[in-house]
XYZ file of C-alpha atoms in Angstrom:
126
model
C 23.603 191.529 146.685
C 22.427 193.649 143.906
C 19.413 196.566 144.984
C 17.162 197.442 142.403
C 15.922 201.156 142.528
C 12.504 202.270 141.449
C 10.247 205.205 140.964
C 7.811 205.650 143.933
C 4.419 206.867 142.972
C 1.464 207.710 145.370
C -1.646 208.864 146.105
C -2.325 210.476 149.731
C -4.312 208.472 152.058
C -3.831 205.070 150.647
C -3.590 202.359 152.796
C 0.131 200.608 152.251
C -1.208 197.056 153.148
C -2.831 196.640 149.461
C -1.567 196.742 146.429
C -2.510 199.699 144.452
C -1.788 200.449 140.452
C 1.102 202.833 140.306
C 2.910 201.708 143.513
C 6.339 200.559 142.469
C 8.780 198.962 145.251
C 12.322 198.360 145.172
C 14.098 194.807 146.115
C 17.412 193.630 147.536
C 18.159 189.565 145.870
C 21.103 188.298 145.251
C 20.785 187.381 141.271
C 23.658 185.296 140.745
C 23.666 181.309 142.773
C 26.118 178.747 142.274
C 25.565 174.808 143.580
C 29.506 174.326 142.763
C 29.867 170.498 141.526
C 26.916 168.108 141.624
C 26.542 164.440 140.204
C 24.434 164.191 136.940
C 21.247 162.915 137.998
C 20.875 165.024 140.944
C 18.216 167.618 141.782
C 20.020 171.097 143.054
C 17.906 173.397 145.183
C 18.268 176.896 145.704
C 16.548 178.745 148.395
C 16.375 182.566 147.006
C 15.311 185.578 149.554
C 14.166 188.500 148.301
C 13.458 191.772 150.146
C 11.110 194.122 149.654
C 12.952 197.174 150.396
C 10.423 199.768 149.411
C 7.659 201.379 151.092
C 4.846 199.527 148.895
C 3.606 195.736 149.054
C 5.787 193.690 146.609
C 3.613 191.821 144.255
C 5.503 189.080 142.576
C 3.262 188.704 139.366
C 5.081 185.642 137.749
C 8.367 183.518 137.807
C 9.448 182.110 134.593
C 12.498 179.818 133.935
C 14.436 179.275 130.702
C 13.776 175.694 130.891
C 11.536 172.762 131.643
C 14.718 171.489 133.761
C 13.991 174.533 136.264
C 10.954 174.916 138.991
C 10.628 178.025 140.547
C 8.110 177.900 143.395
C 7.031 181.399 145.228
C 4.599 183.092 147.678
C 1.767 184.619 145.749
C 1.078 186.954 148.540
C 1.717 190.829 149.255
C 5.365 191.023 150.344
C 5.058 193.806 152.935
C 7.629 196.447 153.012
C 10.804 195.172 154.525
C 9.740 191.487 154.516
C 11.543 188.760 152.537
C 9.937 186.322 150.476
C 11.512 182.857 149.718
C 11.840 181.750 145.978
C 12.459 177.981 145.485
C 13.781 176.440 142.466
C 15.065 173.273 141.204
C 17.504 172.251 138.635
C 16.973 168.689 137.376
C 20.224 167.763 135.846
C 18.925 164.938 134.601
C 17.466 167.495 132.068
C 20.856 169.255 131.645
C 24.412 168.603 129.820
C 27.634 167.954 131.797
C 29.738 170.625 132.906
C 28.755 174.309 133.508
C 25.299 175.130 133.363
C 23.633 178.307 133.694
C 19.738 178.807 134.333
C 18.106 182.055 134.588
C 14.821 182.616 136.259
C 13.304 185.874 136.106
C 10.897 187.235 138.316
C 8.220 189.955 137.208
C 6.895 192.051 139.932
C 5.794 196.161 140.993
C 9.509 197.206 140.304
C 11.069 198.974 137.714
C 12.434 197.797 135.688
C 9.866 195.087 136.138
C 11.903 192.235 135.636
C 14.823 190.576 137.845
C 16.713 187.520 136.297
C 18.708 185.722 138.706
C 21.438 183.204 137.590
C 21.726 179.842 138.562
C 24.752 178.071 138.294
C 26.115 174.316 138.789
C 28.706 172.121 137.369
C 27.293 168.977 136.572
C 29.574 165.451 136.650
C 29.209 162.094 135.895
């Protein structure tokens, strides 16, 4: 597990339930996942958690992945300070190469630095 620390900023009296400009939050993920061997052909899902470990809604403002072969899937809500979110993504490896493959997804959100990438890892055989 990896925890990502961040600069706090904040304005007295704010409510914490909203998402305010300036309000950085820190998260606990695990950024590196690995399916071990899987037939080519088959569709690997990973189930990612991600904490908001900060005292500030997490807003998750995008998830992008390196490839078409990857589908990240997410909660567009406010991630409330010390709830976990579930990220869901897909490898087709229909899409991929045999062997090792690597797939980063990286997830832009109220953290600093702003972006996460997480690895995803399988090892694809016929």
């Amino acid at each position: 597990m990896a925890a990502i620390s961040l600069g706090l900023l904040s304005c007295g009296g704010e409510t914490k339930t909203e998402a305010q400009i300036g309000q950085y939050t820190t998260v606990e993920v695990q950024e590196f996942y690995n399916a071990g061997s899987v037939a080519k052909g088959e569709k690997v899902e990973f189930e990612i958690n991600m904490k908001n470990t900060g005292d500030y809604p997490l807003v998750i403002a995008d998830i992008s992945a390196a490839c078409a072969c990857t589908v990240s899937k997410f909660e567009k809500d406010l991630i409330q300070p010390g709830e976990t979110t579930i990220i869901n993504a897909t490898i087709n490896t229909d899409e991929t190469g045999n062997g090792v493959i690597k797939k980063p997804i990286t997830v832009t959100a109220n953290t600093r630095p702003s972006s996460t990438v997480i690895m995803l890892q399988a090892t694809v055989i016929n």
